[in-house]
Coordinates of C-alpha atoms in Angstrom, one line a residue:
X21 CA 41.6 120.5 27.5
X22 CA 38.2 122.1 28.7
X23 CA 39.6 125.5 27.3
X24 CA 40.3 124.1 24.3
X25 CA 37.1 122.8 24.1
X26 CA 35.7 126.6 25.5
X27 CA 37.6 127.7 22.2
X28 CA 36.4 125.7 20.0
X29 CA 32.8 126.3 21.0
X30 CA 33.4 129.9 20.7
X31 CA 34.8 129.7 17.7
X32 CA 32.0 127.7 16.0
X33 CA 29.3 130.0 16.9
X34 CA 31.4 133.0 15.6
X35 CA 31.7 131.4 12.4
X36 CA 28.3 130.0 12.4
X37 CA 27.3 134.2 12.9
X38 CA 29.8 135.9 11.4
X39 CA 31.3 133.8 8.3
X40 CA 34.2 135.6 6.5
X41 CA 33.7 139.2 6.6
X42 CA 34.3 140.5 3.3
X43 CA 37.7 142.4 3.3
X44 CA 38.7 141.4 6.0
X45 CA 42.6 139.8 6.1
X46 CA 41.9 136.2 6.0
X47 CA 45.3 133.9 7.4
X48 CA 44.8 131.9 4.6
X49 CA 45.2 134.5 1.8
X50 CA 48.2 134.8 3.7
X51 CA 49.2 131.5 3.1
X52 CA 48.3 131.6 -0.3
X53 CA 50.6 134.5 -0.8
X54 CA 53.5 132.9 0.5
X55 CA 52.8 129.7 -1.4
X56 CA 53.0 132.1 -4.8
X57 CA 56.1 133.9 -3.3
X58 CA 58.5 130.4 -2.5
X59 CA 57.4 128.6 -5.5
X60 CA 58.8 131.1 -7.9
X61 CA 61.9 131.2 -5.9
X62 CA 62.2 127.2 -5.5
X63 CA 61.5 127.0 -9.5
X64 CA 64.2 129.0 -9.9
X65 CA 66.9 126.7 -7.9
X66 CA 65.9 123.7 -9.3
X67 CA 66.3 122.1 -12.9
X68 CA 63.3 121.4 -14.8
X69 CA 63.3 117.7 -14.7
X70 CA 61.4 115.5 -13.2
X71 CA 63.5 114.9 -9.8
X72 CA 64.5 118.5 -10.1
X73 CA 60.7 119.3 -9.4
X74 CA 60.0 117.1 -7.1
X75 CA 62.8 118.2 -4.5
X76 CA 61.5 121.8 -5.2
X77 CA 58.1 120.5 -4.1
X78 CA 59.6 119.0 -0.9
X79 CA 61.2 122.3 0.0
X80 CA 58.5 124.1 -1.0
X81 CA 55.9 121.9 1.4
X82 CA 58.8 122.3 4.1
X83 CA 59.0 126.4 4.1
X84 CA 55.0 127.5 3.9
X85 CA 54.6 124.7 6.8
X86 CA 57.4 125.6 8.8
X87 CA 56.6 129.5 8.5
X88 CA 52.7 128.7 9.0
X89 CA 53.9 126.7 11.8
X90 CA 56.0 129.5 13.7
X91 CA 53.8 132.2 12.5
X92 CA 50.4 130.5 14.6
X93 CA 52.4 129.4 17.2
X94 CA 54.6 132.5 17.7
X95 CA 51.4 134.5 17.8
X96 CA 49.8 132.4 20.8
X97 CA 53.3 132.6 22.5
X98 CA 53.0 136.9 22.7
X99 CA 49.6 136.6 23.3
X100 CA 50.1 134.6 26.6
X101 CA 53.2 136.8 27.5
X102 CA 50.6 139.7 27.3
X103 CA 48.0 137.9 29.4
X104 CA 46.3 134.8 29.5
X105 CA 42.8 136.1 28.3
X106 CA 44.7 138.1 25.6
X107 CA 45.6 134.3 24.8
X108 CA 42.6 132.9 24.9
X109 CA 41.0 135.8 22.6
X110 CA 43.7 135.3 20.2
X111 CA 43.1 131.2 20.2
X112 CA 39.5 132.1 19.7
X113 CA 39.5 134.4 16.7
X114 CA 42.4 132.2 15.1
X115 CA 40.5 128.6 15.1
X116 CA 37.5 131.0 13.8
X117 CA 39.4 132.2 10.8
X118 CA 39.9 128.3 10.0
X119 CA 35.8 127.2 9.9
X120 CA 33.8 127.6 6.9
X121 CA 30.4 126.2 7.3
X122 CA 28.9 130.0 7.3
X123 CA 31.5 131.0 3.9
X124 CA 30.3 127.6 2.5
X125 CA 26.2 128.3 3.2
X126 CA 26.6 131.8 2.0
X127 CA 28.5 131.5 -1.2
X128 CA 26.2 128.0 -2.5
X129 CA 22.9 130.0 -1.7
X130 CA 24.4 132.7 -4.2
X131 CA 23.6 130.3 -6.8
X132 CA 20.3 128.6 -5.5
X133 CA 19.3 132.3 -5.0
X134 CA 20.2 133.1 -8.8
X135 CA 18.4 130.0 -10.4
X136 CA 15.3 131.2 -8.4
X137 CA 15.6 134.0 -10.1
X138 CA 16.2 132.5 -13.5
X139 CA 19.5 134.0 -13.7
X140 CA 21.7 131.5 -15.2
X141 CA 24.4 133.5 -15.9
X142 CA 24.5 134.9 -12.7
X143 CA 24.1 131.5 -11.1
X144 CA 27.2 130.3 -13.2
X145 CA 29.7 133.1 -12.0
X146 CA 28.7 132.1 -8.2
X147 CA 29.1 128.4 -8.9
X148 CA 32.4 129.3 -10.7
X149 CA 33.2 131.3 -7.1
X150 CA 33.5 128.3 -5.3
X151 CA 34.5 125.4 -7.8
X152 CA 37.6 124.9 -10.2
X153 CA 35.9 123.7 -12.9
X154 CA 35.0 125.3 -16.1
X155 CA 31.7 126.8 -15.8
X156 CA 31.0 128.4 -18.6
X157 CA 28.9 125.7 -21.0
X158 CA 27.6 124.5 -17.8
X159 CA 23.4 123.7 -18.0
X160 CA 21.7 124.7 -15.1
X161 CA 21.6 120.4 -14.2
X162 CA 25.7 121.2 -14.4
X163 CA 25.7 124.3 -12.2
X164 CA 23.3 122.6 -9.6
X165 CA 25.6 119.4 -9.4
X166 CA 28.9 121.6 -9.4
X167 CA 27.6 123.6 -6.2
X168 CA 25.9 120.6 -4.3
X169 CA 29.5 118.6 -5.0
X170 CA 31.2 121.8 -3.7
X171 CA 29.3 121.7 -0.2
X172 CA 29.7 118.1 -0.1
X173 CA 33.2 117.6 -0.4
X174 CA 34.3 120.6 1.5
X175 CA 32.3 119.6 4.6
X176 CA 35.6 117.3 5.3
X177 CA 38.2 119.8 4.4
X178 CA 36.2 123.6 5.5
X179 CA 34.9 122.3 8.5
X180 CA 35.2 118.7 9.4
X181 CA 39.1 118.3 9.5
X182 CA 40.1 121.8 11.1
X183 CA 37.9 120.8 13.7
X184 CA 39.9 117.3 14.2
X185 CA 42.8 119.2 14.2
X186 CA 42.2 121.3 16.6
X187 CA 40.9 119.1 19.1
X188 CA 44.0 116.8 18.3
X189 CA 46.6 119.7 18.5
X190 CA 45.4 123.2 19.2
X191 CA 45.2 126.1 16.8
X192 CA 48.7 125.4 15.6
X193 CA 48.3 122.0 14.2
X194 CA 45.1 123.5 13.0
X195 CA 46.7 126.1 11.0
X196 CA 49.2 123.4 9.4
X197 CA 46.4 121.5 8.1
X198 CA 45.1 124.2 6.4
X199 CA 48.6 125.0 4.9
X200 CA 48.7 121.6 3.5
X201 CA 45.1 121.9 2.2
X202 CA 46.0 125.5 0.6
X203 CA 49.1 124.3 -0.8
X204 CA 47.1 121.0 -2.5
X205 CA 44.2 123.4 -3.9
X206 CA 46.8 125.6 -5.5
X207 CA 49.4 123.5 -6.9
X208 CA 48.0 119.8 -6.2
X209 CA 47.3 119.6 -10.2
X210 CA 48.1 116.3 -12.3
X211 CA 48.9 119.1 -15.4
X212 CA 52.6 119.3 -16.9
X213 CA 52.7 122.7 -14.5
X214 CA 52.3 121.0 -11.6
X215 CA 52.3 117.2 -11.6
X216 CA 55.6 116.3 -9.8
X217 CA 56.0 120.1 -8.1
X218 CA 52.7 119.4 -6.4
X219 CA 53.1 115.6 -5.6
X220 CA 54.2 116.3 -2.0
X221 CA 51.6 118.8 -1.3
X222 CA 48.8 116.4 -2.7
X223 CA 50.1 113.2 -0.8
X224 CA 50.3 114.8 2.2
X225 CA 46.8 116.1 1.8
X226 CA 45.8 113.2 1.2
X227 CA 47.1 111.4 3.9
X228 CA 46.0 114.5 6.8
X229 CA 42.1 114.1 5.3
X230 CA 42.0 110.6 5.5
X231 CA 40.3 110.1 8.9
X232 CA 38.6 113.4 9.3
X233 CA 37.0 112.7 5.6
X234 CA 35.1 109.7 6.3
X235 CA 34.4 110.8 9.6
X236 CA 32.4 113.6 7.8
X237 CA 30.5 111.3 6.1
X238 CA 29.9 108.9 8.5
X239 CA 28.5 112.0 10.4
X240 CA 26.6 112.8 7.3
X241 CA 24.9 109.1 6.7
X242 CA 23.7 110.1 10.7
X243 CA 22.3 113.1 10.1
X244 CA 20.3 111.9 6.9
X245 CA 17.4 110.4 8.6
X246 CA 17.1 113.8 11.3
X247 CA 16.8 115.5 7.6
X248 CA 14.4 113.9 6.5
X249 CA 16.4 112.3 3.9
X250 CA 17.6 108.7 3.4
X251 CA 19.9 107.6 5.5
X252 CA 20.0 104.2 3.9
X253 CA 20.9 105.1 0.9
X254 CA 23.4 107.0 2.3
X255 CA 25.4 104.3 3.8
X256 CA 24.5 102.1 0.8
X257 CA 26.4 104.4 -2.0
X258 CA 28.9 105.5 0.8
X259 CA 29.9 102.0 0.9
X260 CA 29.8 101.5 -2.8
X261 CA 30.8 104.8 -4.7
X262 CA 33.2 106.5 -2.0
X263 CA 36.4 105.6 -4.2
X264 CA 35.0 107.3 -7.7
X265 CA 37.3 109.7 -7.3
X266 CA 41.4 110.1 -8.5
X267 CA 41.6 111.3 -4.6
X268 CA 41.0 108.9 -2.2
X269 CA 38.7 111.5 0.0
X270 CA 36.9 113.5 -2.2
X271 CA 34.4 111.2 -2.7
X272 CA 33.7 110.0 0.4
X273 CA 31.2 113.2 1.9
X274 CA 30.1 113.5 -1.6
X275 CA 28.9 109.3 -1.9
X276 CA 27.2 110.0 1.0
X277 CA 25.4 113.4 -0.1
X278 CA 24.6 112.1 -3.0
X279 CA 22.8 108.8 -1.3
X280 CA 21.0 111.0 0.9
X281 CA 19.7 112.8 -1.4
X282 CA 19.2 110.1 -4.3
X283 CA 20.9 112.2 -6.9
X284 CA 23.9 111.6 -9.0
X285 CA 27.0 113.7 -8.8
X286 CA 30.2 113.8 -9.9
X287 CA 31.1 112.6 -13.5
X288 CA 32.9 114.0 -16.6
X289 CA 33.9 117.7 -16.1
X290 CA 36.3 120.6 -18.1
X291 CA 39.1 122.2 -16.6
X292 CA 41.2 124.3 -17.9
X293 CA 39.3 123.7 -21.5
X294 CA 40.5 119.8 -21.0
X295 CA 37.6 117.4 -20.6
X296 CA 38.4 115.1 -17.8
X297 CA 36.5 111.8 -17.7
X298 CA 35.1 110.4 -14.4
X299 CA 32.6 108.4 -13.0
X300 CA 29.7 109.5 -11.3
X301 CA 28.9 108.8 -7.7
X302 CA 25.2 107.8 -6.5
X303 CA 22.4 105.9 -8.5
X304 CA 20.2 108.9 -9.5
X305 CA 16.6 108.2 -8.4
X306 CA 15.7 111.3 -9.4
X307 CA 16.8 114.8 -11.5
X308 CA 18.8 117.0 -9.3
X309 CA 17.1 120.2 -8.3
X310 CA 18.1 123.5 -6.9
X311 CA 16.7 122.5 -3.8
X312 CA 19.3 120.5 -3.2
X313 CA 21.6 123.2 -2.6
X314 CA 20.0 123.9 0.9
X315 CA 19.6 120.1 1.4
X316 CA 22.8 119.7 1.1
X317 CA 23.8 122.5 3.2
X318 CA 21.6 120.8 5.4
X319 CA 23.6 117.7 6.0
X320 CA 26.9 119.8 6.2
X321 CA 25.8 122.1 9.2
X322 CA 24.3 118.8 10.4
X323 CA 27.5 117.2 10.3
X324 CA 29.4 119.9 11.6
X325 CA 27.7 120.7 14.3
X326 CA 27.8 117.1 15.6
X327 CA 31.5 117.2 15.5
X328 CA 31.6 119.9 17.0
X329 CA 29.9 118.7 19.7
X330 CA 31.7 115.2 19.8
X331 CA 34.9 117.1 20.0
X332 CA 34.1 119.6 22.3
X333 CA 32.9 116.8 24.9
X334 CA 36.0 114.6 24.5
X335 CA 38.1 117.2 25.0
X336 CA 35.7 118.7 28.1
X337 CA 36.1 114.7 30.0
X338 CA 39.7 114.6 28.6
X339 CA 42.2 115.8 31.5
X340 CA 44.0 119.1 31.8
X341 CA 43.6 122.7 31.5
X342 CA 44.5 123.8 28.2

């Protein structure tokens, strides 16, 4: 367990240094790939009803976690037979490739660094970089929201969760999270495309983010007051708003963002040219302001590196070697 716990350290500060390279083959592109590659070939053995799509979906969930599965573990298995440092390198650079805290800083301050600048246009292509939303009538009030929602809510699933996942299972069980998080982002849609060939993907997803989401956001509500920022009011529309969402997750790092910060997020949004209606989350004490993009990065490298830490010292008083 204290190797694991070696790893994971490691792995953090690369991430927290290096981010994701630009180029570079990322294992999740990979995944993404093969989620494009068996879904065309599982549409194609199933009818096109409603049962008919929903076995495809099943399969579909099945294959890119089984191969995800053999792929991460298979890799750690040559790696050892090689040598036990090749191991450990390749454990290493693998639970690396799965944080995001650095990606997540990086791409938000694209658009805090283009409304500086007055560059709305700009700022709305690097909001529309990171969000699935349409961006394209958003106000600068819009983009702002759409990029501090985006750091919020992927605290849980960029950082938070992989995190919980490797400590609970190794790099493995850390990959297969993020295949069932992939596979929800891509084809998790309630749209006549997706709605019953996506239903397995998004209920697993929802079920694998339900601890390490309001962990995140418990860990947020923490972190508030070290900020400078209002702890109380975190807890307070945590408690209260942590629900306004169709997924049972999403909302819970973004109630507490939002109460830290006294702003309101969330609320009715376009995708796909479809307005969707929503509530909002958070009481809005105040106007939302580009400097709530770093605030809210902020809380999420707050929150991540104090699970980090948590789960590095369980795992270094748990135990065991590996």
């Amino acid at each position: 367990m204290r190797q694991r716990a070696l790893v994971m350290a490691a792995a953090f500060g690369l991430d927290l240094v290096l981010g994701d390279p630009r180029g570079f083959p990322h294992p999740v592109r990979g995944i993404g790939a093969l989620i494009e590659n068996r879904e065309k070939a599982v549409r194609r053995r199933y009818p096109k009803t409603r049962r008919g799509e929903l076995a495809a979906g099943a399969e579909l969930t099945a294959e890119v976690l089984a191969v995800t599965g053999l792929a991460a573990g298979g890799t750690l298995f040559l790696a050892d037979r090689i040598h036990r440092r090749v191991r450990l390198a390749a454990e290493t650079f693998m639970c690396y490739q799965m944080l995001a805290s650095r990606s997540l800083f990086t791409e938000s301050m694209k658009v805090y660094r283009a409304l500086a600048r007055r560059d709305r246009e700009k700022a709305r292509k690097a909001v529309s970089m990171i969000v699935g939303r349409d961006t394209e009538c958003l106000t600068e009030e819009g983009i702002i929201r759409a990029a501090v929602e985006t750091v919020a809510e992927n605290t849980s699933d960029g950082v938070i969760a992989p995190l919980f996942y490797m400590a609970l299972g190794g790099v493995p069980l850390m990959f297969l999270y993020k295949a069932v998080n992939t596979m929800d982002s891509m084809i998790g849609y309630q749209n006549e495309a997706y709605r019953y060939l996506g239903r397995c993907a998004a209920r697993l997803d929802d079920a694998v983010n339900l601890i390490p989401s309001r962990l995140g956001a418990v860990l947020m509500v923490l972190c508030a007051g070290v900020l400078g920022m209002d702890p109380k009011g975190a807890w307070r529309i945590f408690v209260r708003d942590r629900y306004n969402h169709k997924s049972p997750n999403s909302a819970q790092t973004e109630s507490a963002c939002a109460g830290a910060l006294g702003v309101e997020l969330a609320g009715n949004a376009y995708y796909f040219g479809k307005l969707y209606e929503k509530p909002t989350i958070g009481d809005g004490l105040r106007k939302i302001e580009k400097e709530d993009i770093p605030r809210a990065n902020g809380l999420m490298y707050g929150a991540s590196l104090t699970m980090a830490f948590l789960c590095g010292a369980v795992l270094w008083l748990l135990p065991g070697r590996e």
